Short mmCIF file of C-alpha atoms in Angstrom, two decimals:
data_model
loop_
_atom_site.label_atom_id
_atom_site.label_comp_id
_atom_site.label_asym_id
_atom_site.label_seq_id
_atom_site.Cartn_x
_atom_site.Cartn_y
_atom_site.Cartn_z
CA UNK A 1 16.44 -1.90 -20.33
CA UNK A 2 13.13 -2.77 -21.34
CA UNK A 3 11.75 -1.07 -24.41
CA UNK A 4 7.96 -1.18 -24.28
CA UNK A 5 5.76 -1.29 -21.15
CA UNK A 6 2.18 -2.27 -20.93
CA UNK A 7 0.81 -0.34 -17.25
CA UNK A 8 -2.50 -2.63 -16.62
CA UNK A 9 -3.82 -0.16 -14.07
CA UNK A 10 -5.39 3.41 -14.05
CA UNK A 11 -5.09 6.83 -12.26
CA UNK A 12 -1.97 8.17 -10.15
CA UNK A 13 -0.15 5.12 -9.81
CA UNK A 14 -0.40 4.46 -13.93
CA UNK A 15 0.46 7.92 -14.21
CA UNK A 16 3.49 7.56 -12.06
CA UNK A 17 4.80 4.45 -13.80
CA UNK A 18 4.59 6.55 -17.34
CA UNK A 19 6.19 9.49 -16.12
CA UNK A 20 9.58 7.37 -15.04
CA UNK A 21 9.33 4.89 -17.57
CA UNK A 22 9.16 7.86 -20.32
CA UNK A 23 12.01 9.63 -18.61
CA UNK A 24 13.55 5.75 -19.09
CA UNK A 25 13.07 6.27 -23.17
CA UNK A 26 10.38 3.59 -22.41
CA UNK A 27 7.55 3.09 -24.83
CA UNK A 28 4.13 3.14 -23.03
CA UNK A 29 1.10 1.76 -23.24
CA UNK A 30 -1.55 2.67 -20.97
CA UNK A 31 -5.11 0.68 -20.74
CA UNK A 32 -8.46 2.22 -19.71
CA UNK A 33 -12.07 1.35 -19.25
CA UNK A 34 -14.54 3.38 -20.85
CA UNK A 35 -15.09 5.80 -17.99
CA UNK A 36 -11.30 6.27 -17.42
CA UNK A 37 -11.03 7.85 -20.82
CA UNK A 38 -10.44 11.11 -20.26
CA UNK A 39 -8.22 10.88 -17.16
CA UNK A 40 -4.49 11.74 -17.47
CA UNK A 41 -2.91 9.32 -17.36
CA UNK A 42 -4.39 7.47 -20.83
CA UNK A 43 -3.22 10.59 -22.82
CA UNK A 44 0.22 10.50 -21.29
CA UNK A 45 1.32 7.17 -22.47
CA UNK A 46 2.56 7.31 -25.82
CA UNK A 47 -0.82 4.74 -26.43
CA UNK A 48 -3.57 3.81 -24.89
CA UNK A 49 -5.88 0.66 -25.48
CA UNK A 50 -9.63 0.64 -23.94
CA UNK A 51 -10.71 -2.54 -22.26
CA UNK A 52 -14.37 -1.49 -22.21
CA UNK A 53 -16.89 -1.17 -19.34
CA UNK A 54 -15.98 0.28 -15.64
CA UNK A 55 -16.54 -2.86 -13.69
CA UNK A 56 -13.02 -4.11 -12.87
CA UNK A 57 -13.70 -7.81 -13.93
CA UNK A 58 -14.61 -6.06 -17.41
CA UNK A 59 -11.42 -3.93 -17.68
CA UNK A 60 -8.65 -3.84 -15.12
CA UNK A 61 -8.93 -7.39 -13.69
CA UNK A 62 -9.33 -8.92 -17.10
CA UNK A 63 -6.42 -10.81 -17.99
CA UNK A 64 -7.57 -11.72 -21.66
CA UNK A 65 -8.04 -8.19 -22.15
CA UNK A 66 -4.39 -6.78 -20.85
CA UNK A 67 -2.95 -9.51 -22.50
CA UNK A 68 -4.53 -8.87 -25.29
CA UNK A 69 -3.41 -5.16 -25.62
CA UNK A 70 -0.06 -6.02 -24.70
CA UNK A 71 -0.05 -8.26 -28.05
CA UNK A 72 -1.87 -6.01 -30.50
CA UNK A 73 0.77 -2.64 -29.30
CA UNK A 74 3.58 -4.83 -29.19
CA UNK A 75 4.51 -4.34 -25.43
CA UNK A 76 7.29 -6.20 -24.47
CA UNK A 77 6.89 -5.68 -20.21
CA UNK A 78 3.81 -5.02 -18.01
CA UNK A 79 4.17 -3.03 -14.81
CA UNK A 80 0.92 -4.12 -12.10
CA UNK A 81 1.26 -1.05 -10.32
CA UNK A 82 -0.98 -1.92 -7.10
CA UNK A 83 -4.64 -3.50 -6.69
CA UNK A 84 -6.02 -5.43 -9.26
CA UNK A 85 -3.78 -7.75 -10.56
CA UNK A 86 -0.29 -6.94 -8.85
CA UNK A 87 -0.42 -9.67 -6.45
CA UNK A 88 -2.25 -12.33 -8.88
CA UNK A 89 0.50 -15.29 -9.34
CA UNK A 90 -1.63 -16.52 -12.14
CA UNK A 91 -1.23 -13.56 -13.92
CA UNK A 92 2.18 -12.97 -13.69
CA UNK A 93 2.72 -16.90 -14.76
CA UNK A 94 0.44 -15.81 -18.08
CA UNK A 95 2.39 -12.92 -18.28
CA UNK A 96 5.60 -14.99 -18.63
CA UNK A 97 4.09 -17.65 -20.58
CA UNK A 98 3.28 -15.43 -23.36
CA UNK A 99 6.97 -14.20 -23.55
CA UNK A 100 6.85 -11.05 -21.83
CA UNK A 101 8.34 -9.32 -18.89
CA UNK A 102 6.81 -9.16 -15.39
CA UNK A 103 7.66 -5.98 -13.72
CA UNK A 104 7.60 -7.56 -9.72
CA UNK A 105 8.67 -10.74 -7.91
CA UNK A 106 8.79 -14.23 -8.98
CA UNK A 107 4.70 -16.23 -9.65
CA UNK A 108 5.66 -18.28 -6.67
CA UNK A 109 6.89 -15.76 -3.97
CA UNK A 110 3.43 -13.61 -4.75
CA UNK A 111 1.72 -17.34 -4.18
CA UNK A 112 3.63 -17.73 -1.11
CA UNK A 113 3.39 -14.69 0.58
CA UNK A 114 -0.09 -13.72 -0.97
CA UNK A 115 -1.43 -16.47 1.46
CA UNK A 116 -1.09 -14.89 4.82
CA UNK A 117 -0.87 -18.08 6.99
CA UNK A 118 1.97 -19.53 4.64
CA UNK A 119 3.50 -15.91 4.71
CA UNK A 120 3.72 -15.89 8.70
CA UNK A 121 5.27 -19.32 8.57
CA UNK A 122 7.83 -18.46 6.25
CA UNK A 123 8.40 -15.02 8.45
CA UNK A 124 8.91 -17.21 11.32
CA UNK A 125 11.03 -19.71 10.00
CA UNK A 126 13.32 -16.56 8.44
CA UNK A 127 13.44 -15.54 12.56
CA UNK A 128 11.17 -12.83 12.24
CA UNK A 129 8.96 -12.66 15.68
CA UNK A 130 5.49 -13.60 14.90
CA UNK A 131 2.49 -12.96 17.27
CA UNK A 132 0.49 -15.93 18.81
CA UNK A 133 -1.77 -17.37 16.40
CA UNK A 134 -2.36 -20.28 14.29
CA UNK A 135 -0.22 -22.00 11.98
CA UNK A 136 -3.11 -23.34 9.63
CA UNK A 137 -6.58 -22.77 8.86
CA UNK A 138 -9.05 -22.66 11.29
CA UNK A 139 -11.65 -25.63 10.32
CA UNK A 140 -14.50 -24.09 11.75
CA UNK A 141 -15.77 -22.33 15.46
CA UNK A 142 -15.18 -24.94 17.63
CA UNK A 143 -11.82 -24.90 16.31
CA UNK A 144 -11.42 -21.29 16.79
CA UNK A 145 -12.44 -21.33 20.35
CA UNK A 146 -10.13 -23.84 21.18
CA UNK A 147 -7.34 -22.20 19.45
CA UNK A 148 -8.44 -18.53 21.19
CA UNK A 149 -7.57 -20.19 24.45
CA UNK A 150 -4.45 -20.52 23.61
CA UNK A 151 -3.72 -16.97 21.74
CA UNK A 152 -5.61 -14.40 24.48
CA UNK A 153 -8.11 -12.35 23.34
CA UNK A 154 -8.87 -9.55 21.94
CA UNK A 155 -8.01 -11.61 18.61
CA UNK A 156 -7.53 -10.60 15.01
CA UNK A 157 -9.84 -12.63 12.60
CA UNK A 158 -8.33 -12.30 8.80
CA UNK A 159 -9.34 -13.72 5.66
CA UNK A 160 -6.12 -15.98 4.85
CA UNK A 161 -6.04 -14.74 1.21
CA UNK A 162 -6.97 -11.02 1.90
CA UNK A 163 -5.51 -7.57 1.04
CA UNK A 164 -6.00 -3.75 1.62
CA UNK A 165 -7.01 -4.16 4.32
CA UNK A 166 -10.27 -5.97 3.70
CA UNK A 167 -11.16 -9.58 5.60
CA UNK A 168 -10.66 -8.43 9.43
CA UNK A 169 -12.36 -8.49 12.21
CA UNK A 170 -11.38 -8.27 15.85
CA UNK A 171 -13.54 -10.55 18.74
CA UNK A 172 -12.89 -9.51 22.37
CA UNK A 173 -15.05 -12.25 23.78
CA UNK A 174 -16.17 -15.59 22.44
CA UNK A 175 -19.62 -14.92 20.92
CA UNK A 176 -17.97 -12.31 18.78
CA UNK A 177 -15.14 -14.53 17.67
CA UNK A 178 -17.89 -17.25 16.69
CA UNK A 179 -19.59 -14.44 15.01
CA UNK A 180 -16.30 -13.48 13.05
CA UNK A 181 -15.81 -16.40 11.93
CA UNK A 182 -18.39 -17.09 9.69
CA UNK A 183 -18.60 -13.47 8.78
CA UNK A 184 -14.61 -13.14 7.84
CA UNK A 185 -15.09 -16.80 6.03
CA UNK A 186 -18.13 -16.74 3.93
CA UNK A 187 -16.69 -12.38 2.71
CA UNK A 188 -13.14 -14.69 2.24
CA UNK A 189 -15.18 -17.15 -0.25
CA UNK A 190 -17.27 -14.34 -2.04
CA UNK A 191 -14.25 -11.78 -2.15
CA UNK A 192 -11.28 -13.83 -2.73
CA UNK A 193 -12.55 -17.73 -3.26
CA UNK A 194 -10.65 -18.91 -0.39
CA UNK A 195 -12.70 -19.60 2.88
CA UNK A 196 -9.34 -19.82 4.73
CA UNK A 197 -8.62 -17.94 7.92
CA UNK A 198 -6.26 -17.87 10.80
CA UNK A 199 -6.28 -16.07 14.02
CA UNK A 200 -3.62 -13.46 15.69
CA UNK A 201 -2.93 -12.04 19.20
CA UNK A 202 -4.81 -8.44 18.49
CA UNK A 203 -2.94 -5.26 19.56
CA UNK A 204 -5.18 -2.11 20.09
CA UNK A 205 -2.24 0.05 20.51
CA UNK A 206 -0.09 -0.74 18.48
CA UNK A 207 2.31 1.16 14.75
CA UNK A 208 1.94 -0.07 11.75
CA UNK A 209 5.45 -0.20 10.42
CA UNK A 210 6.67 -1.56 7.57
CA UNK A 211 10.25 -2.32 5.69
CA UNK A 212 10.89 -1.14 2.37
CA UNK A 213 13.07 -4.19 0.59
CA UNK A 214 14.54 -4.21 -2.94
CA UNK A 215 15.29 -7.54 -4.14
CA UNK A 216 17.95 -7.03 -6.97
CA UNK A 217 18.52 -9.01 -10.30
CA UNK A 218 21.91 -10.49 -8.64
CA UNK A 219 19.72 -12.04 -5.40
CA UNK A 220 21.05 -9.03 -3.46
CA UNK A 221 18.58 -7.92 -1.16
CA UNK A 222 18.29 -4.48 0.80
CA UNK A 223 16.87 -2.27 2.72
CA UNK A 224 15.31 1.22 2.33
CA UNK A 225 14.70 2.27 6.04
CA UNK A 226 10.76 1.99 7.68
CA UNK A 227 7.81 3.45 7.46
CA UNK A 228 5.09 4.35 9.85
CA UNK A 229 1.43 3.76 8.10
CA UNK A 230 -0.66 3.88 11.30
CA UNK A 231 -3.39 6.41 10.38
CA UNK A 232 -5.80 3.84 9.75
CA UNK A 233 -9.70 4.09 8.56
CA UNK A 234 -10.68 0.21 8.41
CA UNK A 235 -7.92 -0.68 8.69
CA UNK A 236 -6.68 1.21 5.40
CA UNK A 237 -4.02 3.54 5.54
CA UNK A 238 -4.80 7.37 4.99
CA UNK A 239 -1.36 8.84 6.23
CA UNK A 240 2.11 7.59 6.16
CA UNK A 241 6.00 8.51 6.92
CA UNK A 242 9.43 8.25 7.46
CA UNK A 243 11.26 7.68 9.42
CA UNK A 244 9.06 6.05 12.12
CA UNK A 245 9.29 8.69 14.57
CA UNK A 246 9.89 7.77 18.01
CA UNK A 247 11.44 3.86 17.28
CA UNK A 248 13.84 2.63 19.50
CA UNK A 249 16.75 2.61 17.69
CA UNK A 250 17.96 -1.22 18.82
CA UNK A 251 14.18 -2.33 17.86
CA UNK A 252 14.19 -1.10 13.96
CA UNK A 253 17.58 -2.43 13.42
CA UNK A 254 16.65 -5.81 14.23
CA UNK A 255 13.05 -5.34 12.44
CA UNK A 256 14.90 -3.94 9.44
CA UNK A 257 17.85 -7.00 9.62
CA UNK A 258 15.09 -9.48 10.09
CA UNK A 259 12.70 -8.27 7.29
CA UNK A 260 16.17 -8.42 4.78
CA UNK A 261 16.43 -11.93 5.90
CA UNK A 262 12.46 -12.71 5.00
CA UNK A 263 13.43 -11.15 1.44
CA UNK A 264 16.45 -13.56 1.00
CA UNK A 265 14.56 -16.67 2.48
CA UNK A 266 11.90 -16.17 -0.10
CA UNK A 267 14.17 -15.44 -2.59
CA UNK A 268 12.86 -11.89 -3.55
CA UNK A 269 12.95 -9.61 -6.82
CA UNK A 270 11.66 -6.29 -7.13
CA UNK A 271 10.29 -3.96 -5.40
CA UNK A 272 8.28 -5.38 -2.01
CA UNK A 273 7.36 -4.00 1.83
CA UNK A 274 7.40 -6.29 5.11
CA UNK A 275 5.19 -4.90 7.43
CA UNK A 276 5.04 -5.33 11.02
CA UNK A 277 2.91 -3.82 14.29
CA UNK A 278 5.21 -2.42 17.15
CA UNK A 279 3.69 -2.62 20.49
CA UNK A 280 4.64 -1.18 23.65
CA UNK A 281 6.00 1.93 25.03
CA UNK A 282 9.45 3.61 24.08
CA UNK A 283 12.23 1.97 25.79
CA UNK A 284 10.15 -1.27 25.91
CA UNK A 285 9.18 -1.80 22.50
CA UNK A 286 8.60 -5.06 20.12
CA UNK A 287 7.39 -5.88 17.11
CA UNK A 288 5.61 -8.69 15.19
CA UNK A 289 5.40 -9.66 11.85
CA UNK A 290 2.13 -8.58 9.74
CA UNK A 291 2.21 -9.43 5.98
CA UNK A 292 4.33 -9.23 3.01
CA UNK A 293 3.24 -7.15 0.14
CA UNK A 294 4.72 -8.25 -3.36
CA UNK A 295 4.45 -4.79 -4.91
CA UNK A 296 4.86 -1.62 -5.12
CA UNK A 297 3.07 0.44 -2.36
CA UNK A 298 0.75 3.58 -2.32
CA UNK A 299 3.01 5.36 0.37
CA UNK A 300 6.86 4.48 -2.13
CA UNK A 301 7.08 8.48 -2.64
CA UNK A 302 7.94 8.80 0.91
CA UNK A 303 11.06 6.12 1.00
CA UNK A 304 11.86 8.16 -2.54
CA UNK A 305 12.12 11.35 -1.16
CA UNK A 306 13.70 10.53 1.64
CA UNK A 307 16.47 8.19 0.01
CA UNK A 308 16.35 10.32 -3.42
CA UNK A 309 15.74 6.91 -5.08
CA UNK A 310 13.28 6.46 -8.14
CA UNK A 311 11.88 3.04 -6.65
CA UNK A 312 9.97 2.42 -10.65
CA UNK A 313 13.19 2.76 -12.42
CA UNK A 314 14.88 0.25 -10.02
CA UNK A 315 11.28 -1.95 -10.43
CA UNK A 316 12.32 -1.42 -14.17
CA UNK A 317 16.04 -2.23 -14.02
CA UNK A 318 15.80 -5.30 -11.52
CA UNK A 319 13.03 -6.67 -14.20
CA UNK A 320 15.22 -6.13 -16.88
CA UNK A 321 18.09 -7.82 -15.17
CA UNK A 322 20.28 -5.20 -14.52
CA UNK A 323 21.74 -3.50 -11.72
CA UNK A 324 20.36 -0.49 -9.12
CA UNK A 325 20.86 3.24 -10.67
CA UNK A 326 23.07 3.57 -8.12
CA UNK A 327 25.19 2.35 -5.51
CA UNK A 328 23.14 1.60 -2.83
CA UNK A 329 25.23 0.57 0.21
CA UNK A 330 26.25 4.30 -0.16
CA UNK A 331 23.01 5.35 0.05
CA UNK A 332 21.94 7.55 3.06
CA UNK A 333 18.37 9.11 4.61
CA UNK A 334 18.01 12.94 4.40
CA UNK A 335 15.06 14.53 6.52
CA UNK A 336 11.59 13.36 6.63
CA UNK A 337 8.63 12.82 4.51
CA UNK A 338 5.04 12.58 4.81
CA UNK A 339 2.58 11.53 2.72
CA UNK A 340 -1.25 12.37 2.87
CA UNK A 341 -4.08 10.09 0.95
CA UNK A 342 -6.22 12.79 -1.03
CA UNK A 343 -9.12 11.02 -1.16
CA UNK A 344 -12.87 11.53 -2.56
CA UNK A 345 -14.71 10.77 0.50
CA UNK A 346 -16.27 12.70 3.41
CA UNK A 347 -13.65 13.73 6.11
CA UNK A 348 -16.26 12.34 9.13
CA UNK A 349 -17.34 8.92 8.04
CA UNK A 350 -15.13 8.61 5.49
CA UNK A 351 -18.00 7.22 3.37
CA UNK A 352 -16.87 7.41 -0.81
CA UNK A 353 -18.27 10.71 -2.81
CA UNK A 354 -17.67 10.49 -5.86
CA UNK A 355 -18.30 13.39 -8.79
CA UNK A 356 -17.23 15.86 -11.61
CA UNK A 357 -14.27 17.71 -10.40
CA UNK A 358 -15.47 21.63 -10.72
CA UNK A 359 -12.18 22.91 -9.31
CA UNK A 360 -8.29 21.48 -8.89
CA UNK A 361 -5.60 23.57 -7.83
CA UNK A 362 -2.68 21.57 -6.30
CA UNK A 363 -0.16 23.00 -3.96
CA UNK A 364 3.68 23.40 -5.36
CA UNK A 365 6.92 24.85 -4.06
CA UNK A 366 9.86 23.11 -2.15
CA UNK A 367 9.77 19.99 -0.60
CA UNK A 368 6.24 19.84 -2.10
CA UNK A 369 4.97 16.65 -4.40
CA UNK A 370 1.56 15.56 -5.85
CA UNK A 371 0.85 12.26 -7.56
CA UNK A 372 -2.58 12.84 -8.98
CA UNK A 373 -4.93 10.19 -10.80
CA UNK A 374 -7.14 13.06 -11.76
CA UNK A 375 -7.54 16.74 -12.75
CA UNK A 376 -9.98 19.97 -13.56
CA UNK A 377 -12.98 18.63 -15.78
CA UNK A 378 -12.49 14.74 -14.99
CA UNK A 379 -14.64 12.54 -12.81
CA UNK A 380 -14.08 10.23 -9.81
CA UNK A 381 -16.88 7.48 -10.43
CA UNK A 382 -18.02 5.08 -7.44
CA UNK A 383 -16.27 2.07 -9.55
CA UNK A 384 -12.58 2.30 -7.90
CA UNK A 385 -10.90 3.29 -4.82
CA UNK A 386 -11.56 6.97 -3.92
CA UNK A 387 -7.94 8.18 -4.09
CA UNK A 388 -7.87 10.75 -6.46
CA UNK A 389 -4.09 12.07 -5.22
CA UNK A 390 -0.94 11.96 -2.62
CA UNK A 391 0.29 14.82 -1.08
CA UNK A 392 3.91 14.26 -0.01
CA UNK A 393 6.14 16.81 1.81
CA UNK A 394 9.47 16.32 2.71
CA UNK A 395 12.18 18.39 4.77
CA UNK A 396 14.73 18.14 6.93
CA UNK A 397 13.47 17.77 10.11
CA UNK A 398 9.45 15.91 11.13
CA UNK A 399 8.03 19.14 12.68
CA UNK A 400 9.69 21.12 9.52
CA UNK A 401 7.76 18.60 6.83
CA UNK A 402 4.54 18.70 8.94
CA UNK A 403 4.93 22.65 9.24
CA UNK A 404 4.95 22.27 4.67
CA UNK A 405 2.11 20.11 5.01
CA UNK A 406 -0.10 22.49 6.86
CA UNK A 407 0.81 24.88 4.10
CA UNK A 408 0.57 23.00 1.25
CA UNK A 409 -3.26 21.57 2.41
CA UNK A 410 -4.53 24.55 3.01
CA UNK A 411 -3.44 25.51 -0.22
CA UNK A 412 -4.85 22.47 -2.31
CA UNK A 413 -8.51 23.12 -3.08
CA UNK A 414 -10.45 21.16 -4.59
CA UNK A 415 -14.58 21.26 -5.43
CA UNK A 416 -17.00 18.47 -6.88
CA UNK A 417 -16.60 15.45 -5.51
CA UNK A 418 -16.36 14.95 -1.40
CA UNK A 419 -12.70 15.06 -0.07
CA UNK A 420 -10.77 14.42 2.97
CA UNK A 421 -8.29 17.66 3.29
CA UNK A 422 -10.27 18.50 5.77
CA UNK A 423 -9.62 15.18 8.38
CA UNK A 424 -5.94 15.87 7.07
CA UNK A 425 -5.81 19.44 8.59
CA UNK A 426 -7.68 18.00 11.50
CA UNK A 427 -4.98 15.72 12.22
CA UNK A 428 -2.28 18.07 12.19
CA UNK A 429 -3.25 19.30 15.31
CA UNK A 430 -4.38 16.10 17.34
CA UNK A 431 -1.62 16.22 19.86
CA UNK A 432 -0.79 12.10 19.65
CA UNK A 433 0.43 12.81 15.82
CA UNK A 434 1.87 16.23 16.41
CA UNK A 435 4.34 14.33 18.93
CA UNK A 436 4.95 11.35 17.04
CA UNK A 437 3.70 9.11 19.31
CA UNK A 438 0.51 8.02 17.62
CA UNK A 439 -0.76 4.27 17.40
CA UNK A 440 -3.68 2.96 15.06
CA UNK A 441 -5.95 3.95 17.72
CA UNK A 442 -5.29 7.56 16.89
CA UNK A 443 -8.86 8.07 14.55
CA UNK A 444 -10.86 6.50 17.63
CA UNK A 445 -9.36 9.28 19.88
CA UNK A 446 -9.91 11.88 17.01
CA UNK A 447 -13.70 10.98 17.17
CA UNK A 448 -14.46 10.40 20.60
CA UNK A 449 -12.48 14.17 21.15
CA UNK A 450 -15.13 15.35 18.69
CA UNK A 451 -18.09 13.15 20.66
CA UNK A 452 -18.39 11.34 17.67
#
């Protein structure tokens, strides 16, 4: 097992990676910018190294700087967690050039499947279903109106090197998809400094499900059922679960079988999710490939609670060469989970509010979990993502777990900075996610219900 771990990222999902790796006997080292100082995770690692101002170029996207503190604390490993650098291939490669352990998949898989045109290829040549789209980058407008002709509109225009979410846009006529175009390409070039695009068939109502996959140190790779991640704002996920309620049962074996083989074609290691959009109605269903993610996701405490699996500590082994914890072919799903995105915003708009944190009282009892990045007296500042905690319930049945999480969120308070418990309660009751049987369309519904 690895002896020393460097965690080059900040809040809940640092904090998580400490806790296991501590329970490991793992030395930790935790790295903060300046404004990050006082959060909880820095004084939970058994050190902590400051990288200096908030911007994330300055702290948690400099790789001089992590590399740095991984050198001068003697850190043998660094965990990515997710954002920042966890799906940089250069990184990883500097990682390994300076003698030290990678905690995720090989430089070259997080290449390959970091570029989402390359990534649908590969999908499709593994014999995962793919929808119409392109199979290189669009040159320019002309050559997306040609190749709409072909696809069917409405159309998905993403950035071919973007992530969370960001670098999409969908055109329902041509105008807009000229207008997309150079939008999605010239935010491609700034954000990510790759103008590349492609273009997709667009489904409006369609789940976001995705595949957990563990690729082991022996080129084993497996499955740890599905998850359904389609309560969407911008197309970033606020709410996720599993099992995907209401799958046909024929339609996630062969999603499941057919993300495995995506893992093996590749030639994955480590913890990674294949994610895919099911369209049509039960009984009728299909599914496309979406992306690859070479990481660890936001949403892993659901697959952990459901399969009683530590996915870090497998992260860990795998990285370390050894085996699972456990035997996982015996392995079996208990109940359901749910997970909800705590998250300093306002639960209309979902517009960031940030601020001191004046009161923190988390919810606890059975079948009850929080992963927070924060706590009473710290601050969420407008430099990072507005998650300041998860809220994941799990039980035996979906309307028992649901029935917890009404409890719990009514029970979570929380005062200073903006927060979203309140859309979470609201959602409870919007009938479309009460039955199961909601798509990513389910926030439009929630606001045009409201007159929004």
């Amino acid at each position: 097992m690895i002896e020393s771990l460097l965690v080059a990222n900040r809040g809940e999902i640092a904090r998580r990676v400490i806790a296991t790796a501590r329970r490991l006997g793992v030395r930790t080292v935790a790295v903060h910018s300046d404004v990050d100082a006082e959060l909880p995770f820095v004084r939970e690692a058994d050190e902590a190294v400051p990288l200096g101002p908030a911007a994330p170029a300055e702290s948690y996207r400099n790789a001089e700087k992590i590399l740095a503190a991984a050198e001068s604390t003697g850190a043998r490993a660094i965990h990515p967690g997710y954002g920042f650098l966890s799906e940089n291939a250069d990184f990883a490669r500097r990682v390994h050039a300076a003698g030290l352990t990678w905690v995720g998949p090989d430089p070259d898989v997080i290449d390959l499947m970091g570029d989402k045109i390359r990534a649908r290829n590969a999908a499709a040549a593994a014999g995962m279903p793919v929808a119409p789209g392109t199979t290189e980058p669009v040159a320019d407008e002309a050559a997306a109106v040609s190749a709409a002709a072909g696809i069917g509109y409405p159309i998905m225009v993403k950035a071919a090197a973007g992530g969370g979410g960001m670098g999409l846009a969908v055109a329902t006529t041509e105008e807009e998809l000229r207008k997309h175009v150079r939008t999605v390409r010239g935010f491609a070039e700034r954000m990510f400094g790759d103008a590349g695009i492609l273009l997709e068939r667009y489904y409006p109502e369609a789940r976001h499900v995705e595949v957990q996959l563990l690729g082991l140190a022996d080129g084993t790779v497996t499955a740890l059922g599905e998850r359904n991640c389609s309560v969407q704002r911008r197309n970033q996920k606020l709410v996720e679960e599993t099992p995907a309620h209401g799958l046909d049962p024929g339609l996630r074996e062969r999603m499941i079988a057919a993300a495995i083989q995506v893992g093996k074609a590749v030639g994955y290691r480590s913890a990674g999710t294949v994610e895919c959009l099911v369209h049509g109605e039960p009984g009728e269903q299909d599914y496309v490939f979406l992306e690859m993610n070479t990481r660890l996701q936001v949403e892993h405490p659901v697959t952990e609670a459901v399969w009683g699996l530590d996915l870090v500590e497998q992260q860990l082994r795998i990285a370390s060469g050894l085996p699972p914890s456990v035997d996982l072919a015996a392995l079996r799903p208990r109940g359901h989970a749910v997970e909800f995105r705590v998250n300093a915003e306002d639960p209309i708009r979902f517009l960031p509010g940030p601020g001191s944190i004046t009161e923190w009282n988390e919810p606890a009892g059975e079948g009850v979990r929080i992963d927070a990045g924060y706590a009473h007296g710290t601050t969420v500042t407008p430099s990072y993502d507005s998650l300041m905690a998860k809220l994941i319930v799990h039980a035996d049945t979906r309307e028992a777990a649901l029935a917890r999480a009404r409890a719990a969120l009514e029970s979570f308070t929380i005062s200073g900075p903006k927060h979203n418990l309140p859309f979470h309660g609201e959602l409870l009751d919007e009938p479309s996610f009460a039955a199961g049987t909601y798509t990513t369309a389910v926030l439009t519904r929630m606001r045009a219900a409201r007159g929004a």
